[in-house]
Coordinates of C-alpha atoms and ligand atoms in Angstrom, one line a residue:
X1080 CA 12.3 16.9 -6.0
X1081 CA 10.8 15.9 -9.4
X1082 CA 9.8 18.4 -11.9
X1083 CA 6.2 17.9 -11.7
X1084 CA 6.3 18.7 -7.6
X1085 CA 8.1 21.9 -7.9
X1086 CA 6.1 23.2 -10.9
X1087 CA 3.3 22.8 -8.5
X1088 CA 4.4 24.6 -5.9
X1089 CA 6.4 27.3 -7.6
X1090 CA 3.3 28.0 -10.2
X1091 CA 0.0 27.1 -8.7
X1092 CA -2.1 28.9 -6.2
X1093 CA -3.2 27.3 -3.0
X1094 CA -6.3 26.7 -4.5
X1095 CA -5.1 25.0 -7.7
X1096 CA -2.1 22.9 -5.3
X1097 CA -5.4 21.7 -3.7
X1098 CA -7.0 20.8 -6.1
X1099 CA -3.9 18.9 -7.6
X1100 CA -3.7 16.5 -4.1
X1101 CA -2.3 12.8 -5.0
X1102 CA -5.3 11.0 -4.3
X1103 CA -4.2 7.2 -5.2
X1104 CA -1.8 5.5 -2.8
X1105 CA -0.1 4.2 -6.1
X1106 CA 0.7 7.7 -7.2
X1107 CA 2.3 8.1 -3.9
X1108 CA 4.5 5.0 -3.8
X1109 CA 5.5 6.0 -7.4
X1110 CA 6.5 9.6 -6.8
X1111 CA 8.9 8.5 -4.3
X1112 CA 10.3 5.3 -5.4
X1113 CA 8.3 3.2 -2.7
X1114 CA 8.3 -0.9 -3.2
X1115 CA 5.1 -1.7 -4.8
X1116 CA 3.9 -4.6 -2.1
X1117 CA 3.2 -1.9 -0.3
X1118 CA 0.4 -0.7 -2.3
X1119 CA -2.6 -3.8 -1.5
X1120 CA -2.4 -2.1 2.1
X1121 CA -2.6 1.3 1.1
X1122 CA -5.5 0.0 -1.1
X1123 CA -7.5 -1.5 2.2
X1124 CA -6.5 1.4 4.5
X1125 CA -7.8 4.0 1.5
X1126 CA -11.2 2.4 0.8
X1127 CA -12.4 3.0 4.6
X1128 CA -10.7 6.8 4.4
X1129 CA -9.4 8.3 1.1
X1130 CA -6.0 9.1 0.4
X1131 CA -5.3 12.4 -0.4
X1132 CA -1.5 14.8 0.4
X1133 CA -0.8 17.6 -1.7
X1134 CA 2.6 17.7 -3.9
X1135 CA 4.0 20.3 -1.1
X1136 CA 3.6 18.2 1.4
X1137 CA 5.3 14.9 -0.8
X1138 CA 8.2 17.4 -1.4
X1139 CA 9.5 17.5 2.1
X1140 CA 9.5 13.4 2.5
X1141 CA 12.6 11.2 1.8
X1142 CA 12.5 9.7 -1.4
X1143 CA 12.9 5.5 -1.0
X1144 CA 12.1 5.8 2.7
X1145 CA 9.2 3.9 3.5
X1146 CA 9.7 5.3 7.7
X1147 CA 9.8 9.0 6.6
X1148 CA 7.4 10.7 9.4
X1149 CA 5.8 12.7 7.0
X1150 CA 4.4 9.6 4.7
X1151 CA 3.4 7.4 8.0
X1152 CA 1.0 10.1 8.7
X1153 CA -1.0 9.7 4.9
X1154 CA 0.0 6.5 3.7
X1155 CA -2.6 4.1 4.7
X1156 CA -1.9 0.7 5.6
X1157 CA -3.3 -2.5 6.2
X1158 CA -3.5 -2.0 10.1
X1159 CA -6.3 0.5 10.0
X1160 CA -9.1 -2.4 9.0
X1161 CA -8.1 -4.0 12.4
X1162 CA -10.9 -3.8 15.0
X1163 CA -9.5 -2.7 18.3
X1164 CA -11.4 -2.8 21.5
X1165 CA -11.5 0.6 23.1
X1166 CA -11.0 2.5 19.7
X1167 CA -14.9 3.4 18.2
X1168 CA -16.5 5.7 15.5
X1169 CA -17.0 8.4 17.9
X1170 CA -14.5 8.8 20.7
X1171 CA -15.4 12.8 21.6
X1172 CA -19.2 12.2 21.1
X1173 CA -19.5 15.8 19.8
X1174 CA -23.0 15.3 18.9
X1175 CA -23.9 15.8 22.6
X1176 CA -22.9 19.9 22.7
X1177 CA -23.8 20.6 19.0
X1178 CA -26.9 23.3 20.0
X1179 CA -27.1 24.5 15.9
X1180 CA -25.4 23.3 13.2
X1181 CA -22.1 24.0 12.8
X1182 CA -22.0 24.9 16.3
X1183 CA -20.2 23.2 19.4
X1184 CA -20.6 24.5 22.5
X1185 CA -18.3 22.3 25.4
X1186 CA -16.2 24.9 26.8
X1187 CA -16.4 27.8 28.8
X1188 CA -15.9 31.0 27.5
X1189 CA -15.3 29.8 23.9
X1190 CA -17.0 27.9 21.3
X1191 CA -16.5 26.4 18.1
X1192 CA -17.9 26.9 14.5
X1193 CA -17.3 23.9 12.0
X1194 CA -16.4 26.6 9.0
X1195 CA -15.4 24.0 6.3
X1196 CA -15.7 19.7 6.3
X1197 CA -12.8 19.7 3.7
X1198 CA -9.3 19.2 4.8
X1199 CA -6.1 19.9 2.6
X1200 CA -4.8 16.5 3.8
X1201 CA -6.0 13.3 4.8
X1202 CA -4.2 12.4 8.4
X1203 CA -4.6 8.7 8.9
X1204 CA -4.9 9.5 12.8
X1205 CA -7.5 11.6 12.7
X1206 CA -11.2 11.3 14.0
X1207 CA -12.7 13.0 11.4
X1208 CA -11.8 9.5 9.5
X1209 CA -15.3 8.8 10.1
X1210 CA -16.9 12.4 10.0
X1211 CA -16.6 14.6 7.0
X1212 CA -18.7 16.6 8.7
X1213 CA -20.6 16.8 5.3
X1214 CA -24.0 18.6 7.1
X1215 CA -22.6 20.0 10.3
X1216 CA -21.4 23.0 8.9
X1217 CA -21.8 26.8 8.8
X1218 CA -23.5 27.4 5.7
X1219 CA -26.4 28.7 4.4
X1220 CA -29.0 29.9 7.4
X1221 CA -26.8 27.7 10.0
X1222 CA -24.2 31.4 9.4
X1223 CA -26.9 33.7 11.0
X1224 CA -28.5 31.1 13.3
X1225 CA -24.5 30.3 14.8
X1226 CA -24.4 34.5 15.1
X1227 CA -27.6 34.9 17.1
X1228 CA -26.6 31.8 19.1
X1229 CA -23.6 33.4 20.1
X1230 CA -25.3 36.6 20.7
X1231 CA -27.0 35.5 23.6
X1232 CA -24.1 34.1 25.5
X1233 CA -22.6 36.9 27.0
X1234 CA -20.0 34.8 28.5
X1235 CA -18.1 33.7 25.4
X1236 CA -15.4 36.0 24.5
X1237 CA -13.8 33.7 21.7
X1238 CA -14.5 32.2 18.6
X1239 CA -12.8 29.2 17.5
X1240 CA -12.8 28.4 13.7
X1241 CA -11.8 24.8 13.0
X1242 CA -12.9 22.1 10.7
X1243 CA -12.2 20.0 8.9
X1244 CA -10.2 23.3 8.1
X1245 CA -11.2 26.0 8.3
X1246 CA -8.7 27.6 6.1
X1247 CA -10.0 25.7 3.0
X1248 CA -12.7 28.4 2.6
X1249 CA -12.1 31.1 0.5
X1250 CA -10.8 34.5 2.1
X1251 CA -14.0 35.9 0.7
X1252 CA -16.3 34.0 3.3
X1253 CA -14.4 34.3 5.9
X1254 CA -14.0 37.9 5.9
X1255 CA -17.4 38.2 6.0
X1256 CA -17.6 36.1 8.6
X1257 CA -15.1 37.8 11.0
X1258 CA -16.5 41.0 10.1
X1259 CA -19.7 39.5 11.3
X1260 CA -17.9 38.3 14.0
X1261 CA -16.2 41.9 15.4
X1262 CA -20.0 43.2 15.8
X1263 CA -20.9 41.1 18.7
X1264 CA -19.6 43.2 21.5
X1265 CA -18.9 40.6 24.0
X1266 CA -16.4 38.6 21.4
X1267 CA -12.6 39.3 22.2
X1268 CA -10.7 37.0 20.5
X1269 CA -10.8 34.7 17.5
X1270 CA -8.6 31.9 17.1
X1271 CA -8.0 29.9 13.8
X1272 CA -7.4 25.9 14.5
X1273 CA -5.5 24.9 10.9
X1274 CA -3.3 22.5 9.4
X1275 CA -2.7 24.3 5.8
X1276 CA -0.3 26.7 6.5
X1277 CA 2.0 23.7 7.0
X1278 CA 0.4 21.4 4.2
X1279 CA 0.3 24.6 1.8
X1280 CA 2.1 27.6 2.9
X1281 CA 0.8 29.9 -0.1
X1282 CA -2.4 29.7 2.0
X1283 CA -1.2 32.5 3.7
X1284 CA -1.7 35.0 0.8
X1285 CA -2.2 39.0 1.6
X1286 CA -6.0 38.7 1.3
X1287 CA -6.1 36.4 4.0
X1288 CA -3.6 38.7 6.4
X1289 CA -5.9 42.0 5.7
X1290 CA -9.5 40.2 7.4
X1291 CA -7.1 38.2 10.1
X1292 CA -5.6 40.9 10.9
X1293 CA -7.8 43.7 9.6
X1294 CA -10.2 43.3 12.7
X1295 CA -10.2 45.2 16.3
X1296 CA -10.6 41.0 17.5
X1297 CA -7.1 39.8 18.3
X1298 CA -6.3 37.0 16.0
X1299 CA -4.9 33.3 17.1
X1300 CA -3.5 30.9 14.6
X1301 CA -2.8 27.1 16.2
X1302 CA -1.1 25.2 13.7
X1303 CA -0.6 22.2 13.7
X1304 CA 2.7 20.2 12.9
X1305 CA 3.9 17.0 13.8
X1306 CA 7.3 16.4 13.1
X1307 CA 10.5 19.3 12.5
X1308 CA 10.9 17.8 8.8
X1309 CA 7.5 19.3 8.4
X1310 CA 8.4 22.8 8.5
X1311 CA 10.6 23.6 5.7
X1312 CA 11.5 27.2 4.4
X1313 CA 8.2 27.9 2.8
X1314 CA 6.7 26.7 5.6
X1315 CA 8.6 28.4 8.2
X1316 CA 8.4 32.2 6.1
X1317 CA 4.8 31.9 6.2
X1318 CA 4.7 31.5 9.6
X1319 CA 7.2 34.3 10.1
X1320 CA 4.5 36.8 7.6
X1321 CA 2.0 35.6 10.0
X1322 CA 4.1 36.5 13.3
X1323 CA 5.0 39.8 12.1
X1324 CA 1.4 41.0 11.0
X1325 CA 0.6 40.8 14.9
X1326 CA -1.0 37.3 14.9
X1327 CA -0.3 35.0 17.9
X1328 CA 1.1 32.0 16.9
X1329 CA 0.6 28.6 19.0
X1330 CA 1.5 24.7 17.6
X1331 CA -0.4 21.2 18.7
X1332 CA 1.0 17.9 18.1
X1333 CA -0.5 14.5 18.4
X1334 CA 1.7 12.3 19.8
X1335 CA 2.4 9.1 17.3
X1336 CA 4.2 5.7 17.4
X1337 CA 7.0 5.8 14.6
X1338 CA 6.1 9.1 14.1
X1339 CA 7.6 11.3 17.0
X1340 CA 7.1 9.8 20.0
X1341 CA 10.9 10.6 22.1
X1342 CA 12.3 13.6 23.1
X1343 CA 14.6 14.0 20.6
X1344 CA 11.7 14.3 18.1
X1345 CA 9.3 16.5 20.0
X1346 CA 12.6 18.8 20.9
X1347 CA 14.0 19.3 17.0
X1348 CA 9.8 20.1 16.5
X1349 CA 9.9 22.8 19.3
X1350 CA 13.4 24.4 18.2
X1351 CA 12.2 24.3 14.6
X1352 CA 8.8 25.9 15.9
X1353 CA 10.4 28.9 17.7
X1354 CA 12.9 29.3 15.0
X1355 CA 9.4 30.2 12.3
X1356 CA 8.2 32.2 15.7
X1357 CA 5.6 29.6 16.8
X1358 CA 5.3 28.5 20.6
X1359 CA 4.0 24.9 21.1
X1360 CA 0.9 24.7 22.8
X1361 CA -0.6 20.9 23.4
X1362 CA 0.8 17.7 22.7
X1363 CA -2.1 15.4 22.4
X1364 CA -2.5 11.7 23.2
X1365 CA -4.2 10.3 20.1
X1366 CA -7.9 10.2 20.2
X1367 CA -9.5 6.6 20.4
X1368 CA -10.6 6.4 17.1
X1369 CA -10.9 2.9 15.0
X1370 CA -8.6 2.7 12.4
X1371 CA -5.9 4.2 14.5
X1372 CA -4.7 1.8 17.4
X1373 CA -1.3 1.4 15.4
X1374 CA -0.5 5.2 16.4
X1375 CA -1.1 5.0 20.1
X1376 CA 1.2 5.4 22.8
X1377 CA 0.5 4.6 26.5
X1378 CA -0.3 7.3 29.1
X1379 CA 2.9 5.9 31.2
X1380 CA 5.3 6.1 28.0
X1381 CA 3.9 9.8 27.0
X1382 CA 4.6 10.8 30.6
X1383 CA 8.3 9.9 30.5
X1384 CA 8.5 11.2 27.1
X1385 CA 7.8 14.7 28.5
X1386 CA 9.8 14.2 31.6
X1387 CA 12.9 13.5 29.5
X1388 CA 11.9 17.0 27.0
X1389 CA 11.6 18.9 29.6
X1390 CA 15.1 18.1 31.0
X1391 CA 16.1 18.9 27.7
X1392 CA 14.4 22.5 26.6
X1393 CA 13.9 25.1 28.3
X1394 CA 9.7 25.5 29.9
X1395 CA 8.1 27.5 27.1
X1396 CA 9.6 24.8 24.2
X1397 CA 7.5 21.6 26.2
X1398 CA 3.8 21.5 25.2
X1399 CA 1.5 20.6 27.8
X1400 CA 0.3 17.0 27.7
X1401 CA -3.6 16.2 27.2
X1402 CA -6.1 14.3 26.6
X1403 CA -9.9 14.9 25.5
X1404 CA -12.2 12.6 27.8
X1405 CA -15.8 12.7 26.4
X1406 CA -18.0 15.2 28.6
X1407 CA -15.1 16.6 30.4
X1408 CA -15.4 20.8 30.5
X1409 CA -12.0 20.9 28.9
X1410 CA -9.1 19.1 27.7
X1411 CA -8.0 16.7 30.4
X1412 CA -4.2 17.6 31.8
X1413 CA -2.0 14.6 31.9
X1414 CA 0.7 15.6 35.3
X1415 CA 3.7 14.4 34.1
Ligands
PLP2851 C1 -10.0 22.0 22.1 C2 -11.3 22.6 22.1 C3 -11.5 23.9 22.5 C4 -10.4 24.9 22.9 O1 -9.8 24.5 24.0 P1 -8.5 25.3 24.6 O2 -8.2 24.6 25.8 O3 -9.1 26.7 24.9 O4 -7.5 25.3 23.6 C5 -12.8 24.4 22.4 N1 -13.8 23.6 22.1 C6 -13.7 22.3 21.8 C7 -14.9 21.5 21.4 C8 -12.4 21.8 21.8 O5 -12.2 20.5 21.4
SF4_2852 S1 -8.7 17.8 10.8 FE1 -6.5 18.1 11.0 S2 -5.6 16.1 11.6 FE2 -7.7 15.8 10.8 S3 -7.4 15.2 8.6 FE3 -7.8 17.5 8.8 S4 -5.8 18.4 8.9 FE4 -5.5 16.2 9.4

């Protein structure tokens, strides 16, 4: 580890490490003695979606290894400017159940509130490649008009914070949103959908644990991680502060060519996992978004995939294979 990366993480807030992201593919390739033709495709892949990975996250890759699973999944390349039949700008169309901003409704019994458009990290594979989510979010009067909204359904008994991040919002608002939150009678549950405990585990300062926890609603944290090199012993005492301050702790991974797709992978994530006290919870089949055919695995190769983990681990270490089919009432089970 250089110098410069562990005086980031040893002396900088969460906040500051954020702020402190490399966002140049060139800064990337230097900081870990990558060839330099590899930079015009990081150039391409970074003008349609920005680079950006912050030094804790760098600090856990392999220097000189262009195949480390960590970089593959924020390194862009060349392939994402191919056009690929079947991937598109919008495979979820979540515009369809989006009844006030911030706001979407698909699911029965639970609903999600876009809290914040920024992410910590820039995931190549992700849909929100093509949505920042710059003015669907819960800001300004979209906070009380997303309260009264779920007010009136009586049915939902969970709230959902997701993102971008949600996370990247100050411990301020989102106390105040919780607390907000707890009032509405009918509201059981809230559940945290986050990837910066595992890009930045100083997220998970006190402040944070006193309005997670600090609630009569019981609290939910689904992480998300993708590989085991990605939880390293920051990473997994965070997760362990979390565990023990009475928070339910759940992990989703998307499934990724190169990345982790065989059982050996996905079984060193789940023992890692339950080592930092976090069961996993789905494994995804990557959403059909342009700019991301290089990632995908077939439905037929996923399926023997879990076949073979699940004749390796024992049941509650094999995440349950989905899919998200636009329109469908929830995520779509793949039998395996
Ligand atoms: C994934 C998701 C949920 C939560 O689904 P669970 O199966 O309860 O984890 C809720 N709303 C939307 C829009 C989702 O994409
Ligand atoms: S929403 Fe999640 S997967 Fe997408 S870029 Fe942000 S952290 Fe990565």
């Amino acid at each position: 580890m250089t110098n410069q990366i562990a005086s980031d993480i040893n002396s900088k807030t969460w906040q500051e490490q954020l702020s402190t992201a490399v966002s140049h593919p060139s800064e990337l390739l230097a900081i870990l003695d990558l060839p330099g033709g590899l930079l015009a495709g990081a150039l391409k892949g970074d003008a349609e979606f920005k680079t950006r990975v912050p030094y804790a996250y760098i600090s856990r890759m392999e220097s000189g290894n262009p195949n480390d699973p960590l970089l593959k999944q924020v390194l862009p390349v060349d392939d994402e400017t191919l056009d690929v039949s079947g991937f598109t700008m919008d495979p979820l169309s979540e515009q369809d159940s989006n009844p006030s901003n911030g706001v979407i409704h698909k699911y029965k019994g639970r609903l999600l509130l876009i809290v914040s458009g920024a992410c910590a990290i820039n995931c190549r594979f992700c849909f929100r490649r093509h949505f920042p989510y710059g003015d669907n979010q819960l800001a300004g009067e979209s906070f009380q008009q997303a309260i009264d909204y779920i007010k009136k359904q009586e049915d939902i008994h969970e709230v959902i914070l997701s993102g971008g991040d949600p996370l990247a919002a100050s411990d301020k608002r989102l106390k105040k949103l919780v607390e907000a939150l707890a009032e509405i009678e009918h509201l059981k549950t809230i559940r945290i959908h986050t990837r910066l405990p595992i890009v930045i585990p100083d997220r998970v300062t006190a402040e944070m644990l006193n309005w997670l926890t600090g609630t009569r609603l019981k609290p939910v944290i689904v992480v998300h991680t993708n590989h085991a090199s990605e939880i390293d012993n920051n990473v997994a005492s965070a997760l362990r502060k979390l565990k023990r301050s009475g928070v339910t702790l759940l992990n989703q991974t998307v499934l990724l060519k190169g990345i982790n797709d065989s059982a050996d992978a996905l079984a060193n994530l789940s023992h890692k996992l339950f080592q930092a006290d976090v069961l996993p919870y789905y494994l995804h089949l990557l959403d059909k978004v342009k700019g991301a055919a290089h990632f995908d695995i077939s439905e037929q190769k996923a399926q023997n995939i879990v076949r073979e983990l699940m004749a390796q681990c024992p049941g509650y270490l094999v995440p349950k294979l989905v899919r998200e089919i636009a329109g469908e009432p929830g995520k779509t089970s793949i039998s395996v």
